Amino acid sequence: MPKPPLTLYLAAPRGFCAGVDRAIKIVEMALQKWGAPVYVRHEIVHNKFVVDGLRDLGAVFVEDLDDCPDDRPVIFSAHGVPKAVPAAAAKREMIYVDATCPLVSKVHIEAQRHADNGLQMIMIGHAGHPETVGTMGQLPEGEVLLVETVEDVAKVQVRDAGKLAFVTQTTLSVDDTADIVAALQARFPDIVGPHKEDICYATTNRQEAVKAMAPKCDAMLVVGAPNSSNSKRLVEVGARAGCDYAQLVQRAADIDWRALEGIRSMGITAGASAPEVLINEVIDAFRDRYEVTVEMVETAKENVEFKVPRVLREPA
């Protein structure tokens, strides 16, 4: 039987961003410098394949600093941590390396600057996400109020409507966030926003590529982890942009082939913490079943690179 034809649209940019690339490199370099085990507080990035690979090299992933011994290095994940965490590590005289994405650190600095100017913060983000927890933990309790939806804006209780600023999680839907910001500005006309968009370049670029690709596709797959905020947002953006079937898969084995029966065009992208090897695995799975023609949908070029911390560049 001849294979049915399939046009496979491949989004660009997709997959790893500079912050994820840097975080993984930090763990690898720490293992080279200090040997195994190196402890990592929380998954370094939200991707099982990446985490399992680093675990095989000698990284030990824990959820709490209390689970780390004093005499081994500890790395803080790319999502950022509350201020209390490095303070506790310093008190225990631990070697620690902060792998927080520089674009998340920028939001932390912004929040502190606003607080120093006497402003109460409102954060647009997802409750319980490690990035939100880390950003809210930069300031004393009660100084950062969380809103997740436009409806939350109407209910939020502030100290002084004339002394407010807002920041956002870096991995949100650009469109959803714009609606929440508009609601904040309508209710609190004096609220101060970021100098520059908090949603990171990689999140924005991946969403734009999906918007360009979605109308061409009968179905779309996002390669990414179920706990990856930016990956889940890509699924939502794809569905909203006109693709009837948009699903998240961690690997090729997760593809629901029955749901894809009869398709002629397929879109593939990946969240910022998904490695290219998993994207290629998905493409190969389609080549096994279809006569595939690949078309690139490129909406931006990325050449951002972040340096690793100096402690890893110095000899042991």
PDB file of C-alpha atoms in Angstrom:
ATOM      1  CA  MET A   1       0.000   0.000   0.000  1.00  0.00           C
ATOM      2  CA  PRO A   2       1.404   3.417  -0.926  1.00  0.00           C
ATOM      3  CA  LYS A   3       1.678   5.858   1.963  1.00  0.00           C
ATOM      4  CA  PRO A   4      -0.829   8.741   1.930  1.00  0.00           C
ATOM      5  CA  PRO A   5       0.680  12.179   1.222  1.00  0.00           C
ATOM      6  CA  LEU A   6       1.121  14.622   4.121  1.00  0.00           C
ATOM      7  CA  THR A   7       2.341  18.195   4.177  1.00  0.00           C
ATOM      8  CA  LEU A   8       4.172  18.696   7.435  1.00  0.00           C
ATOM      9  CA  TYR A   9       4.530  22.323   8.507  1.00  0.00           C
ATOM     10  CA  LEU A  10       7.421  22.847  10.892  1.00  0.00           C
ATOM     11  CA  ALA A  11       7.345  25.993  13.030  1.00  0.00           C
ATOM     12  CA  ALA A  12      10.444  28.140  13.398  1.00  0.00           C
ATOM     13  CA  PRO A  13      11.440  29.142  15.986  1.00  0.00           C
ATOM     14  CA  ARG A  14      10.606  26.057  18.077  1.00  0.00           C
ATOM     15  CA  GLY A  15      12.150  24.123  20.935  1.00  0.00           C
ATOM     16  CA  PHE A  16      15.048  25.228  23.139  1.00  0.00           C
ATOM     17  CA  CYS A  17      15.411  28.890  24.047  1.00  0.00           C
ATOM     18  CA  ALA A  18      18.595  30.570  25.318  1.00  0.00           C
ATOM     19  CA  GLY A  19      17.511  30.359  28.988  1.00  0.00           C
ATOM     20  CA  VAL A  20      16.856  26.614  28.782  1.00  0.00           C
ATOM     21  CA  ASP A  21      20.086  26.007  26.877  1.00  0.00           C
ATOM     22  CA  ARG A  22      22.029  27.912  29.564  1.00  0.00           C
ATOM     23  CA  ALA A  23      20.334  26.071  32.459  1.00  0.00           C
ATOM     24  CA  ILE A  24      21.144  22.623  31.027  1.00  0.00           C
ATOM     25  CA  LYS A  25      24.721  23.723  30.335  1.00  0.00           C
ATOM     26  CA  ILE A  26      25.031  24.895  33.970  1.00  0.00           C
ATOM     27  CA  VAL A  27      24.155  21.412  35.281  1.00  0.00           C
ATOM     28  CA  GLU A  28      26.536  19.710  32.813  1.00  0.00           C
ATOM     29  CA  MET A  29      29.387  22.103  33.676  1.00  0.00           C
ATOM     30  CA  ALA A  30      28.752  21.721  37.423  1.00  0.00           C
ATOM     31  CA  LEU A  31      29.038  17.937  37.080  1.00  0.00           C
ATOM     32  CA  GLN A  32      32.295  18.340  35.139  1.00  0.00           C
ATOM     33  CA  LYS A  33      33.702  20.761  37.739  1.00  0.00           C
ATOM     34  CA  TRP A  34      32.613  19.135  41.007  1.00  0.00           C
ATOM     35  CA  GLY A  35      31.743  15.595  39.966  1.00  0.00           C
ATOM     36  CA  ALA A  36      28.565  13.704  40.883  1.00  0.00           C
ATOM     37  CA  PRO A  37      26.316  14.099  42.670  1.00  0.00           C
ATOM     38  CA  VAL A  38      25.223  17.682  42.012  1.00  0.00           C
ATOM     39  CA  TYR A  39      21.829  18.568  43.481  1.00  0.00           C
ATOM     40  CA  VAL A  40      19.194  20.518  41.543  1.00  0.00           C
ATOM     41  CA  ARG A  41      16.298  22.182  43.326  1.00  0.00           C
ATOM     42  CA  HIS A  42      13.233  21.433  41.169  1.00  0.00           C
ATOM     43  CA  GLU A  43      13.446  20.140  37.579  1.00  0.00           C
ATOM     44  CA  ILE A  44      16.096  22.306  35.895  1.00  0.00           C
ATOM     45  CA  VAL A  45      13.632  22.750  32.995  1.00  0.00           C
ATOM     46  CA  HIS A  46      10.217  21.171  32.511  1.00  0.00           C
ATOM     47  CA  ASN A  47      11.096  18.245  30.277  1.00  0.00           C
ATOM     48  CA  LYS A  48      11.324  14.602  31.417  1.00  0.00           C
ATOM     49  CA  PHE A  49      13.746  13.572  28.643  1.00  0.00           C
ATOM     50  CA  VAL A  50      16.179  16.354  29.593  1.00  0.00           C
ATOM     51  CA  VAL A  51      15.851  15.709  33.338  1.00  0.00           C
ATOM     52  CA  ASP A  52      16.328  11.930  32.921  1.00  0.00           C
ATOM     53  CA  GLY A  53      19.442  12.556  30.800  1.00  0.00           C
ATOM     54  CA  LEU A  54      20.985  14.803  33.463  1.00  0.00           C
ATOM     55  CA  ARG A  55      20.012  12.336  36.196  1.00  0.00           C
ATOM     56  CA  ASP A  56      21.964   9.659  34.299  1.00  0.00           C
ATOM     57  CA  LEU A  57      25.027  11.939  34.439  1.00  0.00           C
ATOM     58  CA  GLY A  58      24.735  12.309  38.228  1.00  0.00           C
ATOM     59  CA  ALA A  59      22.284  15.144  38.876  1.00  0.00           C
ATOM     60  CA  VAL A  60      19.947  14.595  41.830  1.00  0.00           C
ATOM     61  CA  PHE A  61      16.625  16.448  41.573  1.00  0.00           C
ATOM     62  CA  VAL A  62      14.902  17.518  44.794  1.00  0.00           C
ATOM     63  CA  GLU A  63      12.016  19.847  45.602  1.00  0.00           C
ATOM     64  CA  ASP A  64      13.453  21.403  48.751  1.00  0.00           C
ATOM     65  CA  LEU A  65      16.808  22.733  49.870  1.00  0.00           C
ATOM     66  CA  ASP A  66      16.392  20.669  53.070  1.00  0.00           C
ATOM     67  CA  ASP A  67      16.834  17.557  50.902  1.00  0.00           C
ATOM     68  CA  CYS A  68      20.360  18.662  49.906  1.00  0.00           C
ATOM     69  CA  PRO A  69      23.495  17.871  51.937  1.00  0.00           C
ATOM     70  CA  ASP A  70      25.688  20.823  52.984  1.00  0.00           C
ATOM     71  CA  ASP A  71      28.802  19.472  51.257  1.00  0.00           C
ATOM     72  CA  ARG A  72      27.509  19.105  47.679  1.00  0.00           C
ATOM     73  CA  PRO A  73      26.756  21.867  45.150  1.00  0.00           C
ATOM     74  CA  VAL A  74      23.127  22.790  44.502  1.00  0.00           C
ATOM     75  CA  ILE A  75      21.674  24.443  41.400  1.00  0.00           C
ATOM     76  CA  PHE A  76      18.491  26.503  41.322  1.00  0.00           C
ATOM     77  CA  SER A  77      16.230  25.829  38.322  1.00  0.00           C
ATOM     78  CA  ALA A  78      15.682  28.107  35.323  1.00  0.00           C
ATOM     79  CA  HIS A  79      12.285  29.156  36.720  1.00  0.00           C
ATOM     80  CA  GLY A  80      13.817  31.129  39.599  1.00  0.00           C
ATOM     81  CA  VAL A  81      13.471  30.799  43.372  1.00  0.00           C
ATOM     82  CA  PRO A  82      12.235  32.960  46.256  1.00  0.00           C
ATOM     83  CA  LYS A  83      14.930  35.121  47.897  1.00  0.00           C
ATOM     84  CA  ALA A  84      14.773  32.933  51.003  1.00  0.00           C
ATOM     85  CA  VAL A  85      16.296  29.964  49.122  1.00  0.00           C
ATOM     86  CA  PRO A  86      19.765  31.376  48.259  1.00  0.00           C
ATOM     87  CA  ALA A  87      19.773  33.052  51.691  1.00  0.00           C
ATOM     88  CA  ALA A  88      19.288  29.644  53.342  1.00  0.00           C
ATOM     89  CA  ALA A  89      22.008  28.094  51.119  1.00  0.00           C
ATOM     90  CA  ALA A  90      24.435  30.886  52.046  1.00  0.00           C
ATOM     91  CA  LYS A  91      23.656  30.403  55.738  1.00  0.00           C
ATOM     92  CA  ARG A  92      24.570  26.723  55.402  1.00  0.00           C
ATOM     93  CA  GLU A  93      27.761  27.727  53.512  1.00  0.00           C
ATOM     94  CA  MET A  94      26.716  25.622  50.527  1.00  0.00           C
ATOM     95  CA  ILE A  95      28.117  26.005  47.030  1.00  0.00           C
ATOM     96  CA  TYR A  96      25.130  27.099  44.954  1.00  0.00           C
ATOM     97  CA  VAL A  97      24.686  28.144  41.339  1.00  0.00           C
ATOM     98  CA  ASP A  98      21.652  30.086  40.189  1.00  0.00           C
ATOM     99  CA  ALA A  99      20.409  28.889  36.783  1.00  0.00           C
ATOM    100  CA  THR A 100      17.451  31.306  36.780  1.00  0.00           C
ATOM    101  CA  CYS A 101      16.819  32.506  33.222  1.00  0.00           C
ATOM    102  CA  PRO A 102      18.170  36.073  32.904  1.00  0.00           C
ATOM    103  CA  LEU A 103      14.777  37.188  31.565  1.00  0.00           C
ATOM    104  CA  VAL A 104      13.116  35.898  34.752  1.00  0.00           C
ATOM    105  CA  SER A 105      15.814  37.611  36.823  1.00  0.00           C
ATOM    106  CA  LYS A 106      14.925  40.836  34.992  1.00  0.00           C
ATOM    107  CA  VAL A 107      11.348  40.513  36.315  1.00  0.00           C
ATOM    108  CA  HIS A 108      12.710  39.919  39.844  1.00  0.00           C
ATOM    109  CA  ILE A 109      14.819  43.099  39.642  1.00  0.00           C
ATOM    110  CA  GLU A 110      11.827  45.017  38.278  1.00  0.00           C
ATOM    111  CA  ALA A 111       9.607  43.864  41.158  1.00  0.00           C
ATOM    112  CA  GLN A 112      12.223  44.907  43.733  1.00  0.00           C
ATOM    113  CA  ARG A 113      12.682  48.314  42.074  1.00  0.00           C
ATOM    114  CA  HIS A 114       8.939  49.000  42.178  1.00  0.00           C
ATOM    115  CA  ALA A 115       8.768  47.891  45.812  1.00  0.00           C
ATOM    116  CA  ASP A 116      11.680  50.231  46.647  1.00  0.00           C
ATOM    117  CA  ASN A 117       9.594  53.027  45.124  1.00  0.00           C
ATOM    118  CA  GLY A 118       6.715  52.212  47.479  1.00  0.00           C
ATOM    119  CA  LEU A 119       4.534  50.402  44.940  1.00  0.00           C
ATOM    120  CA  GLN A 120       2.537  47.258  45.672  1.00  0.00           C
ATOM    121  CA  MET A 121       2.941  44.618  42.953  1.00  0.00           C
ATOM    122  CA  ILE A 122       0.319  42.733  40.978  1.00  0.00           C
ATOM    123  CA  MET A 123       1.651  39.649  39.201  1.00  0.00           C
ATOM    124  CA  ILE A 124      -0.089  38.128  36.197  1.00  0.00           C
ATOM    125  CA  GLY A 125       0.748  34.421  36.364  1.00  0.00           C
ATOM    126  CA  HIS A 126      -0.324  30.888  37.210  1.00  0.00           C
ATOM    127  CA  ALA A 127      -0.717  30.000  40.892  1.00  0.00           C
ATOM    128  CA  GLY A 128       1.781  27.398  42.034  1.00  0.00           C
ATOM    129  CA  HIS A 129       4.011  27.589  38.946  1.00  0.00           C
ATOM    130  CA  PRO A 130       7.648  27.710  40.145  1.00  0.00           C
ATOM    131  CA  GLU A 131       8.325  30.931  38.229  1.00  0.00           C
ATOM    132  CA  THR A 132       5.356  32.648  39.888  1.00  0.00           C
ATOM    133  CA  VAL A 133       6.386  31.321  43.309  1.00  0.00           C
ATOM    134  CA  GLY A 134       9.945  32.569  42.727  1.00  0.00           C
ATOM    135  CA  THR A 135       8.890  36.038  41.588  1.00  0.00           C
ATOM    136  CA  MET A 136       6.359  36.517  44.383  1.00  0.00           C
ATOM    137  CA  GLY A 137       9.051  35.346  46.820  1.00  0.00           C
ATOM    138  CA  GLN A 138      11.304  38.279  45.927  1.00  0.00           C
ATOM    139  CA  LEU A 139       9.223  40.509  48.198  1.00  0.00           C
ATOM    140  CA  PRO A 140       7.661  40.121  51.658  1.00  0.00           C
ATOM    141  CA  GLU A 141       4.317  38.310  51.869  1.00  0.00           C
ATOM    142  CA  GLY A 142       1.382  40.491  50.807  1.00  0.00           C
ATOM    143  CA  GLU A 143       3.527  42.776  48.647  1.00  0.00           C
ATOM    144  CA  VAL A 144       2.773  40.775  45.483  1.00  0.00           C
ATOM    145  CA  LEU A 145      -0.848  39.998  44.603  1.00  0.00           C
ATOM    146  CA  LEU A 146      -1.553  37.309  41.992  1.00  0.00           C
ATOM    147  CA  VAL A 147      -4.130  37.561  39.213  1.00  0.00           C
ATOM    148  CA  GLU A 148      -4.665  34.736  36.727  1.00  0.00           C
ATOM    149  CA  THR A 149      -7.685  35.988  34.742  1.00  0.00           C
ATOM    150  CA  VAL A 150      -9.564  39.133  33.751  1.00  0.00           C
ATOM    151  CA  GLU A 151     -12.183  38.136  36.369  1.00  0.00           C
ATOM    152  CA  ASP A 152      -9.496  38.170  39.085  1.00  0.00           C
ATOM    153  CA  VAL A 153      -8.723  41.811  38.307  1.00  0.00           C
ATOM    154  CA  ALA A 154     -12.213  42.866  39.424  1.00  0.00           C
ATOM    155  CA  LYS A 155     -11.783  41.075  42.771  1.00  0.00           C
ATOM    156  CA  VAL A 156      -8.203  41.951  43.732  1.00  0.00           C
ATOM    157  CA  GLN A 157      -7.918  44.001  46.948  1.00  0.00           C
ATOM    158  CA  VAL A 158      -5.075  46.529  46.863  1.00  0.00           C
ATOM    159  CA  ARG A 159      -3.588  48.754  49.552  1.00  0.00           C
ATOM    160  CA  ASP A 160      -3.578  51.975  47.497  1.00  0.00           C
ATOM    161  CA  ALA A 161      -4.957  52.155  43.939  1.00  0.00           C
ATOM    162  CA  GLY A 162      -2.571  55.030  43.191  1.00  0.00           C
ATOM    163  CA  LYS A 163       0.566  53.067  44.127  1.00  0.00           C
ATOM    164  CA  LEU A 164       0.585  49.918  42.015  1.00  0.00           C
ATOM    165  CA  ALA A 165       2.799  48.220  39.443  1.00  0.00           C
ATOM    166  CA  PHE A 166       2.450  44.942  37.554  1.00  0.00           C
ATOM    167  CA  VAL A 167       4.786  42.227  36.282  1.00  0.00           C
ATOM    168  CA  THR A 168       4.008  39.014  34.406  1.00  0.00           C
ATOM    169  CA  GLN A 169       5.204  35.435  34.248  1.00  0.00           C
ATOM    170  CA  THR A 170       7.462  35.143  31.186  1.00  0.00           C
ATOM    171  CA  THR A 171       5.698  32.132  29.611  1.00  0.00           C
ATOM    172  CA  LEU A 172       2.096  33.326  29.301  1.00  0.00           C
ATOM    173  CA  SER A 173      -0.149  33.651  26.256  1.00  0.00           C
ATOM    174  CA  VAL A 174       0.576  37.055  24.736  1.00  0.00           C
ATOM    175  CA  ASP A 175      -3.103  37.582  23.831  1.00  0.00           C
ATOM    176  CA  ASP A 176      -4.542  36.491  27.186  1.00  0.00           C
ATOM    177  CA  THR A 177      -2.058  38.669  29.035  1.00  0.00           C
ATOM    178  CA  ALA A 178      -2.945  41.694  26.890  1.00  0.00           C
ATOM    179  CA  ASP A 179      -6.594  41.307  27.995  1.00  0.00           C
ATOM    180  CA  ILE A 180      -5.600  41.120  31.686  1.00  0.00           C
ATOM    181  CA  VAL A 181      -3.301  44.144  31.358  1.00  0.00           C
ATOM    182  CA  ALA A 182      -6.143  46.107  29.732  1.00  0.00           C
ATOM    183  CA  ALA A 183      -8.436  45.175  32.641  1.00  0.00           C
ATOM    184  CA  LEU A 184      -5.786  46.270  35.175  1.00  0.00           C
ATOM    185  CA  GLN A 185      -5.279  49.591  33.392  1.00  0.00           C
ATOM    186  CA  ALA A 186      -9.042  50.183  33.204  1.00  0.00           C
ATOM    187  CA  ARG A 187      -9.505  49.549  36.941  1.00  0.00           C
ATOM    188  CA  PHE A 188      -6.229  51.172  38.080  1.00  0.00           C
ATOM    189  CA  PRO A 189      -5.371  53.968  35.611  1.00  0.00           C
ATOM    190  CA  ASP A 190      -2.163  54.872  37.495  1.00  0.00           C
ATOM    191  CA  ILE A 191      -0.716  51.342  37.509  1.00  0.00           C
ATOM    192  CA  VAL A 192       2.906  51.198  36.335  1.00  0.00           C
ATOM    193  CA  GLY A 193       3.872  48.566  33.761  1.00  0.00           C
ATOM    194  CA  PRO A 194       7.235  47.062  32.807  1.00  0.00           C
ATOM    195  CA  HIS A 195       9.657  49.181  30.746  1.00  0.00           C
ATOM    196  CA  LYS A 196       9.732  46.283  28.307  1.00  0.00           C
ATOM    197  CA  GLU A 197       7.349  43.354  27.853  1.00  0.00           C
ATOM    198  CA  ASP A 198       7.900  40.710  30.565  1.00  0.00           C
ATOM    199  CA  ILE A 199       6.769  37.828  28.345  1.00  0.00           C
ATOM    200  CA  CYS A 200      10.053  36.574  26.953  1.00  0.00           C
ATOM    201  CA  TYR A 201      11.144  36.776  23.321  1.00  0.00           C
ATOM    202  CA  ALA A 202      11.112  32.971  22.958  1.00  0.00           C
ATOM    203  CA  THR A 203       7.531  32.599  24.217  1.00  0.00           C
ATOM    204  CA  THR A 204       6.368  35.394  21.901  1.00  0.00           C
ATOM    205  CA  ASN A 205       8.270  34.038  18.869  1.00  0.00           C
ATOM    206  CA  ARG A 206       6.951  30.490  19.310  1.00  0.00           C
ATOM    207  CA  GLN A 207       3.386  31.752  19.635  1.00  0.00           C
ATOM    208  CA  GLU A 208       3.742  33.903  16.502  1.00  0.00           C
ATOM    209  CA  ALA A 209       5.029  30.924  14.493  1.00  0.00           C
ATOM    210  CA  VAL A 210       2.040  28.843  15.664  1.00  0.00           C
ATOM    211  CA  LYS A 211      -0.394  31.615  14.669  1.00  0.00           C
ATOM    212  CA  ALA A 212       1.130  31.672  11.164  1.00  0.00           C
ATOM    213  CA  MET A 213       1.074  27.875  10.863  1.00  0.00           C
ATOM    214  CA  ALA A 214      -2.283  26.967  12.440  1.00  0.00           C
ATOM    215  CA  PRO A 215      -4.640  28.083   9.618  1.00  0.00           C
ATOM    216  CA  LYS A 216      -2.772  25.821   7.144  1.00  0.00           C
ATOM    217  CA  CYS A 217      -3.068  22.684   9.310  1.00  0.00           C
ATOM    218  CA  ASP A 218      -5.721  19.992   9.753  1.00  0.00           C
ATOM    219  CA  ALA A 219      -3.993  19.127  13.045  1.00  0.00           C
ATOM    220  CA  MET A 220      -1.114  20.363  15.160  1.00  0.00           C
ATOM    221  CA  LEU A 221       1.167  18.738  17.733  1.00  0.00           C
ATOM    222  CA  VAL A 222       3.184  20.612  20.352  1.00  0.00           C
ATOM    223  CA  VAL A 223       6.136  18.615  21.650  1.00  0.00           C
ATOM    224  CA  GLY A 224       6.478  19.463  25.332  1.00  0.00           C
ATOM    225  CA  ALA A 225       5.830  18.436  28.916  1.00  0.00           C
ATOM    226  CA  PRO A 226       2.422  18.619  30.632  1.00  0.00           C
ATOM    227  CA  ASN A 227       3.942  20.812  33.382  1.00  0.00           C
ATOM    228  CA  SER A 228       5.489  23.225  30.851  1.00  0.00           C
ATOM    229  CA  SER A 229       3.545  26.494  30.888  1.00  0.00           C
ATOM    230  CA  ASN A 230       4.856  27.761  27.540  1.00  0.00           C
ATOM    231  CA  SER A 231       4.093  24.420  25.831  1.00  0.00           C
ATOM    232  CA  LYS A 232       0.484  24.404  27.074  1.00  0.00           C
ATOM    233  CA  ARG A 233       0.071  27.989  25.866  1.00  0.00           C
ATOM    234  CA  LEU A 234       1.179  26.907  22.350  1.00  0.00           C
ATOM    235  CA  VAL A 235      -1.645  24.347  22.252  1.00  0.00           C
ATOM    236  CA  GLU A 236      -4.163  27.047  23.233  1.00  0.00           C
ATOM    237  CA  VAL A 237      -2.754  29.519  20.703  1.00  0.00           C
ATOM    238  CA  GLY A 238      -2.933  26.910  17.917  1.00  0.00           C
ATOM    239  CA  ALA A 239      -6.564  26.039  18.667  1.00  0.00           C
ATOM    240  CA  ARG A 240      -7.496  29.714  18.841  1.00  0.00           C
ATOM    241  CA  ALA A 241      -5.688  30.481  15.578  1.00  0.00           C
ATOM    242  CA  GLY A 242      -7.833  28.065  13.591  1.00  0.00           C
ATOM    243  CA  CYS A 243      -6.402  24.565  13.964  1.00  0.00           C
ATOM    244  CA  ASP A 244      -9.261  22.202  14.882  1.00  0.00           C
ATOM    245  CA  TYR A 245      -7.025  19.601  16.544  1.00  0.00           C
ATOM    246  CA  ALA A 246      -4.109  20.861  18.663  1.00  0.00           C
ATOM    247  CA  GLN A 247      -2.526  18.487  21.172  1.00  0.00           C
ATOM    248  CA  LEU A 248       0.463  18.302  23.509  1.00  0.00           C
ATOM    249  CA  VAL A 249       2.714  15.223  23.263  1.00  0.00           C
ATOM    250  CA  GLN A 250       5.865  14.450  25.223  1.00  0.00           C
ATOM    251  CA  ARG A 251       7.209  11.993  22.644  1.00  0.00           C
ATOM    252  CA  ALA A 252       6.238  10.188  19.435  1.00  0.00           C
ATOM    253  CA  ALA A 253       4.821   7.302  21.490  1.00  0.00           C
ATOM    254  CA  ASP A 254       2.104   9.681  22.798  1.00  0.00           C
ATOM    255  CA  ILE A 255       0.642  10.468  19.356  1.00  0.00           C
ATOM    256  CA  ASP A 256      -3.014   9.453  18.996  1.00  0.00           C
ATOM    257  CA  TRP A 257      -2.948   8.152  15.406  1.00  0.00           C
ATOM    258  CA  ARG A 258      -6.664   7.347  15.334  1.00  0.00           C
ATOM    259  CA  ALA A 259      -7.484  11.005  15.980  1.00  0.00           C
ATOM    260  CA  LEU A 260      -5.323  11.965  12.972  1.00  0.00           C
ATOM    261  CA  GLU A 261      -6.982   9.662  10.404  1.00  0.00           C
ATOM    262  CA  GLY A 262      -7.660  11.429   7.112  1.00  0.00           C
ATOM    263  CA  ILE A 263      -5.400  14.452   7.720  1.00  0.00           C
ATOM    264  CA  ARG A 264      -3.557  16.003   4.785  1.00  0.00           C
ATOM    265  CA  SER A 265      -1.600  18.687   6.609  1.00  0.00           C
ATOM    266  CA  MET A 266       0.114  18.606   9.991  1.00  0.00           C
ATOM    267  CA  GLY A 267       1.770  21.320  12.067  1.00  0.00           C
ATOM    268  CA  ILE A 268       4.606  20.566  14.484  1.00  0.00           C
ATOM    269  CA  THR A 269       6.204  22.852  17.032  1.00  0.00           C
ATOM    270  CA  ALA A 270       7.798  22.463  20.456  1.00  0.00           C
ATOM    271  CA  GLY A 271       7.889  24.271  23.766  1.00  0.00           C
ATOM    272  CA  ALA A 272      11.032  26.085  24.870  1.00  0.00           C
ATOM    273  CA  SER A 273      12.260  23.181  27.017  1.00  0.00           C
ATOM    274  CA  ALA A 274      11.816  20.415  24.398  1.00  0.00           C
ATOM    275  CA  PRO A 275      15.030  19.230  22.674  1.00  0.00           C
ATOM    276  CA  GLU A 276      15.265  18.906  18.883  1.00  0.00           C
ATOM    277  CA  VAL A 277      15.847  15.143  19.184  1.00  0.00           C
ATOM    278  CA  LEU A 278      12.226  14.706  20.349  1.00  0.00           C
ATOM    279  CA  ILE A 279      10.921  16.857  17.485  1.00  0.00           C
ATOM    280  CA  ASN A 280      12.865  14.719  15.002  1.00  0.00           C
ATOM    281  CA  GLU A 281      11.466  11.582  16.657  1.00  0.00           C
ATOM    282  CA  VAL A 282       7.916  12.869  15.979  1.00  0.00           C
ATOM    283  CA  ILE A 283       8.757  13.772  12.370  1.00  0.00           C
ATOM    284  CA  ASP A 284      10.239  10.296  11.825  1.00  0.00           C
ATOM    285  CA  ALA A 285       7.036   8.721  13.205  1.00  0.00           C
ATOM    286  CA  PHE A 286       5.054  10.601  10.525  1.00  0.00           C
ATOM    287  CA  ARG A 287       7.540   9.558   7.798  1.00  0.00           C
ATOM    288  CA  ASP A 288       6.892   5.926   8.782  1.00  0.00           C
ATOM    289  CA  ARG A 289       3.180   6.336   8.028  1.00  0.00           C
ATOM    290  CA  TYR A 290       2.991   9.066   5.360  1.00  0.00           C
ATOM    291  CA  GLU A 291       4.759  10.344   2.285  1.00  0.00           C
ATOM    292  CA  VAL A 292       5.909  13.531   4.032  1.00  0.00           C
ATOM    293  CA  THR A 293       6.714  16.886   2.454  1.00  0.00           C
ATOM    294  CA  VAL A 294       8.214  19.277   5.022  1.00  0.00           C
ATOM    295  CA  GLU A 295       7.553  23.007   4.764  1.00  0.00           C
ATOM    296  CA  MET A 296       9.120  25.471   7.201  1.00  0.00           C
ATOM    297  CA  VAL A 297       6.969  28.269   8.654  1.00  0.00           C
ATOM    298  CA  GLU A 298       9.542  30.776   9.897  1.00  0.00           C
ATOM    299  CA  THR A 299       8.433  34.010  11.555  1.00  0.00           C
ATOM    300  CA  ALA A 300      11.641  35.064  13.356  1.00  0.00           C
ATOM    301  CA  LYS A 301      15.339  34.249  13.680  1.00  0.00           C
ATOM    302  CA  GLU A 302      16.857  33.835  17.141  1.00  0.00           C
ATOM    303  CA  ASN A 303      20.521  34.417  17.984  1.00  0.00           C
ATOM    304  CA  VAL A 304      20.272  35.108  21.720  1.00  0.00           C
ATOM    305  CA  GLU A 305      22.895  33.529  23.984  1.00  0.00           C
ATOM    306  CA  PHE A 306      23.265  33.847  27.764  1.00  0.00           C
ATOM    307  CA  LYS A 307      26.584  33.339  29.563  1.00  0.00           C
ATOM    308  CA  VAL A 308      26.856  30.768  32.337  1.00  0.00           C
ATOM    309  CA  PRO A 309      27.784  32.101  35.823  1.00  0.00           C
ATOM    310  CA  ARG A 310      31.436  32.994  36.362  1.00  0.00           C
ATOM    311  CA  VAL A 311      31.913  30.298  39.036  1.00  0.00           C
ATOM    312  CA  LEU A 312      31.561  27.633  36.330  1.00  0.00           C
ATOM    313  CA  ARG A 313      34.003  29.368  33.985  1.00  0.00           C
ATOM    314  CA  GLU A 314      36.730  29.441  36.635  1.00  0.00           C
ATOM    315  CA  PRO A 315      38.979  26.410  37.275  1.00  0.00           C
ATOM    316  CA  ALA A 316      38.048  24.190  40.232  1.00  0.00           C
TER     317      ALA A 316
END
